[in-house]
Amino acid sequence: MYRPNWIELDGVVNMRDLGGMVTTDGDTVRPRRLLRSDNLQDLTPESVEVLVSRLGLRDVVDLRTHVEVAKEGDGPLRAVAGVRHHHHTLYREDSAESGIPAAERALPWETDERRHAATGAATVASEVSPEPPSEPEQRRSPGQSHDEFWSEHYLSYLASRPDSVVAALHAIASSDGAVVVHCAAGKDRTGTVVGLALKAVGVPDDLVIADYAASAERVAAIMDRLRVKPAYAANLRDKTVAQQSPTTDTMRLLLTTLDERYGGALGWLDTQGWTPSDTERLRRKLLDD
């Protein structure tokens, strides 16, 4: 039975260690290798000390957009020598190059909301809140369930920015210490990348699904954090905990779709130039003593 290894630190509410998961071959994901988290902007000096000195943090994989980073500013880990930062946005049109400063631009999912309202489209593969957006019925295709909608949404990350997804996995594999993957809430973008990493080293579906769904325990606290943040406050004003909570069926459908379309996560990675030596490097990182 899966039990989340929560890391309780001041400044985050959805951080956990993926150590302890057992692969189909009987190997075990080692502690202090791969962490996942919500936004790291509010970490206290004491929390930073725990991450760096006690947990051995060496790399941060930031999946937020350029707009989020600009509006939220540099987090405290940016000032820590020896901690490398890898920024890999999962939105195709999100760029640091624009005539409008990033801090003044709308978030990508807000732009998608406006486009949806203007065109009357039936469904939009976009985030309408940090992680995940709310789920108004008109955003789904007729007959499409919540879980079908969101599994397709996560696949859109792979379609829109496969370069960022693969780069994030390379950053995990190349880290010489603990690496934390995060976005805003630490659920959807983070869940997709972490899920691929776990599947690539042989973690069974049931554990990947259980870890993904564990974030539901922290959704109320996540929303409390983000509602007072400049980048997210207005967009979260009318969202509910129920709308924001992940379910097991969403990740199950995502993994099933990867199996059906590509023969699994490694099959998709193979289409992006990922090699068996990359897989072995990731396995050494996460599984070796």
mmCIF file of N, CA and C in Angstrom, residues 48-94:
data_model
loop_
_atom_site.group_PDB
_atom_site.id
_atom_site.type_symbol
_atom_site.label_atom_id
_atom_site.label_comp_id
_atom_site.label_asym_id
_atom_site.label_seq_id
_atom_site.Cartn_x
_atom_site.Cartn_y
_atom_site.Cartn_z
ATOM 1 N N VAL A 48 15.174 26.002 3.728
ATOM 2 C CA VAL A 48 16.255 25.900 2.737
ATOM 3 C C VAL A 48 17.416 25.102 3.309
ATOM 4 N N GLU A 49 17.735 25.358 4.560
ATOM 5 C CA GLU A 49 18.828 24.631 5.210
ATOM 6 C C GLU A 49 18.540 23.137 5.270
ATOM 7 N N VAL A 50 17.311 22.772 5.596
ATOM 8 C CA VAL A 50 16.945 21.351 5.636
ATOM 9 C C VAL A 50 17.091 20.725 4.249
ATOM 10 N N LEU A 51 16.576 21.393 3.236
ATOM 11 C CA LEU A 51 16.637 20.848 1.880
ATOM 12 C C LEU A 51 18.069 20.657 1.410
ATOM 13 N N VAL A 52 18.904 21.655 1.627
ATOM 14 C CA VAL A 52 20.263 21.617 1.085
ATOM 15 C C VAL A 52 21.185 20.759 1.947
ATOM 16 N N SER A 53 21.171 20.962 3.236
ATOM 17 C CA SER A 53 22.128 20.282 4.113
ATOM 18 C C SER A 53 21.684 18.888 4.535
ATOM 19 N N ARG A 54 20.406 18.737 4.870
ATOM 20 C CA ARG A 54 19.952 17.446 5.364
ATOM 21 C C ARG A 54 19.505 16.515 4.235
ATOM 22 N N LEU A 55 18.791 17.062 3.241
ATOM 23 C CA LEU A 55 18.278 16.227 2.156
ATOM 24 C C LEU A 55 19.193 16.204 0.944
ATOM 25 N N GLY A 56 20.197 17.044 0.917
ATOM 26 C CA GLY A 56 21.166 17.018 -0.172
ATOM 27 C C GLY A 56 20.670 17.563 -1.493
ATOM 28 N N LEU A 57 19.801 18.571 -1.447
ATOM 29 C CA LEU A 57 19.256 19.136 -2.681
ATOM 30 C C LEU A 57 20.360 19.763 -3.528
ATOM 31 N N ARG A 58 20.396 19.374 -4.801
ATOM 32 C CA ARG A 58 21.387 19.926 -5.719
ATOM 33 C C ARG A 58 20.773 20.505 -6.989
ATOM 34 N N ASP A 59 19.540 20.095 -7.321
ATOM 35 C CA ASP A 59 18.929 20.560 -8.568
ATOM 36 C C ASP A 59 17.453 20.856 -8.374
ATOM 37 N N VAL A 60 16.995 21.938 -9.009
ATOM 38 C CA VAL A 60 15.591 22.327 -9.013
ATOM 39 C C VAL A 60 15.104 22.330 -10.454
ATOM 40 N N VAL A 61 14.060 21.550 -10.739
ATOM 41 C CA VAL A 61 13.429 21.544 -12.064
ATOM 42 C C VAL A 61 12.116 22.308 -11.947
ATOM 43 N N ASP A 62 12.091 23.498 -12.521
ATOM 44 C CA ASP A 62 10.968 24.430 -12.403
ATOM 45 C C ASP A 62 10.135 24.357 -13.677
ATOM 46 N N LEU A 63 8.882 23.879 -13.567
ATOM 47 C CA LEU A 63 8.009 23.709 -14.729
ATOM 48 C C LEU A 63 7.038 24.867 -14.916
ATOM 49 N N ARG A 64 7.193 25.934 -14.135
ATOM 50 C CA ARG A 64 6.304 27.076 -14.284
ATOM 51 C C ARG A 64 6.598 27.816 -15.595
ATOM 52 N N THR A 65 5.648 28.641 -15.991
ATOM 53 C CA THR A 65 5.826 29.439 -17.204
ATOM 54 C C THR A 65 6.723 30.638 -16.922
ATOM 55 N N HIS A 66 7.194 31.269 -17.991
ATOM 56 C CA HIS A 66 7.992 32.486 -17.852
ATOM 57 C C HIS A 66 7.191 33.579 -17.147
ATOM 58 N N VAL A 67 5.896 33.625 -17.426
ATOM 59 C CA VAL A 67 5.054 34.642 -16.803
ATOM 60 C C VAL A 67 4.967 34.415 -15.292
ATOM 61 N N GLU A 68 4.763 33.172 -14.880
ATOM 62 C CA GLU A 68 4.703 32.872 -13.453
ATOM 63 C C GLU A 68 5.996 33.263 -12.750
ATOM 64 N N VAL A 69 7.110 32.901 -13.353
ATOM 65 C CA VAL A 69 8.407 33.199 -12.742
ATOM 66 C C VAL A 69 8.594 34.706 -12.604
ATOM 67 N N ALA A 70 8.209 35.449 -13.651
ATOM 68 C CA ALA A 70 8.373 36.904 -13.602
ATOM 69 C C ALA A 70 7.476 37.527 -12.544
ATOM 70 N N LYS A 71 6.241 37.051 -12.433
ATOM 71 C CA LYS A 71 5.307 37.648 -11.476
ATOM 72 C C LYS A 71 5.629 37.271 -10.037
ATOM 73 N N GLU A 72 6.195 36.086 -9.828
ATOM 74 C CA GLU A 72 6.482 35.618 -8.477
ATOM 75 C C GLU A 72 7.886 36.004 -8.008
ATOM 76 N N GLY A 73 8.783 36.260 -8.948
ATOM 77 C CA GLY A 73 10.139 36.633 -8.577
ATOM 78 C C GLY A 73 11.020 35.443 -8.253
ATOM 79 N N ASP A 74 12.273 35.720 -7.923
ATOM 80 C CA ASP A 74 13.217 34.660 -7.589
ATOM 81 C C ASP A 74 12.918 34.104 -6.199
ATOM 82 N N GLY A 75 12.905 32.795 -6.090
ATOM 83 C CA GLY A 75 12.729 32.165 -4.798
ATOM 84 C C GLY A 75 14.046 32.095 -4.045
ATOM 85 N N PRO A 76 14.017 31.742 -2.758
ATOM 86 C CA PRO A 76 15.231 31.748 -1.932
ATOM 87 C C PRO A 76 16.296 30.754 -2.370
ATOM 88 N N LEU A 77 15.910 29.684 -3.037
ATOM 89 C CA LEU A 77 16.914 28.708 -3.475
ATOM 90 C C LEU A 77 17.806 29.259 -4.591
ATOM 91 N N ARG A 78 17.344 30.303 -5.265
ATOM 92 C CA ARG A 78 18.157 30.912 -6.331
ATOM 93 C C ARG A 78 19.459 31.478 -5.780
ATOM 94 N N ALA A 79 19.469 31.847 -4.527
ATOM 95 C CA ALA A 79 20.656 32.470 -3.936
ATOM 96 C C ALA A 79 21.618 31.460 -3.332
ATOM 97 N N VAL A 80 21.284 30.184 -3.406
ATOM 98 C CA VAL A 80 22.098 29.161 -2.750
ATOM 99 C C VAL A 80 23.145 28.627 -3.721
ATOM 100 N N ALA A 81 24.399 28.806 -3.378
ATOM 101 C CA ALA A 81 25.481 28.290 -4.218
ATOM 102 C C ALA A 81 25.420 26.762 -4.226
ATOM 103 N N GLY A 82 25.655 26.198 -5.389
ATOM 104 C CA GLY A 82 25.674 24.749 -5.503
ATOM 105 C C GLY A 82 24.341 24.123 -5.844
ATOM 106 N N VAL A 83 23.280 24.924 -5.910
ATOM 107 C CA VAL A 83 21.978 24.418 -6.335
ATOM 108 C C VAL A 83 21.728 24.895 -7.761
ATOM 109 N N ARG A 84 21.596 23.952 -8.682
ATOM 110 C CA ARG A 84 21.371 24.274 -10.092
ATOM 111 C C ARG A 84 19.874 24.386 -10.379
ATOM 112 N N HIS A 85 19.528 25.299 -11.275
ATOM 113 C CA HIS A 85 18.126 25.531 -11.618
ATOM 114 C C HIS A 85 17.898 25.244 -13.098
ATOM 115 N N HIS A 86 16.861 24.495 -13.385
ATOM 116 C CA HIS A 86 16.497 24.114 -14.752
ATOM 117 C C HIS A 86 15.051 24.555 -14.977
ATOM 118 N N HIS A 87 14.855 25.514 -15.860
ATOM 119 C CA HIS A 87 13.511 26.039 -16.102
ATOM 120 C C HIS A 87 13.001 25.491 -17.426
ATOM 121 N N HIS A 88 11.901 24.725 -17.383
ATOM 122 C CA HIS A 88 11.357 24.090 -18.586
ATOM 123 C C HIS A 88 9.842 24.264 -18.618
ATOM 124 N N THR A 89 9.390 25.326 -19.255
ATOM 125 C CA THR A 89 7.963 25.575 -19.381
ATOM 126 C C THR A 89 7.310 24.506 -20.250
ATOM 127 N N LEU A 90 6.052 24.187 -19.969
ATOM 128 C CA LEU A 90 5.328 23.176 -20.734
ATOM 129 C C LEU A 90 4.315 23.785 -21.696
ATOM 130 N N TYR A 91 4.477 25.078 -21.985
ATOM 131 C CA TYR A 91 3.581 25.753 -22.921
ATOM 132 C C TYR A 91 4.337 26.209 -24.162
ATOM 133 N N ARG A 92 3.808 25.862 -25.323
ATOM 134 C CA ARG A 92 4.482 26.159 -26.581
ATOM 135 C C ARG A 92 4.683 27.649 -26.788
ATOM 136 N N GLU A 93 3.655 28.448 -26.500
ATOM 137 C CA GLU A 93 3.711 29.883 -26.791
ATOM 138 C C GLU A 93 4.291 30.700 -25.652
ATOM 139 N N ASP A 94 4.699 30.044 -24.603
ATOM 140 C CA ASP A 94 5.279 30.752 -23.463
ATOM 141 C C ASP A 94 6.741 31.024 -23.734
#
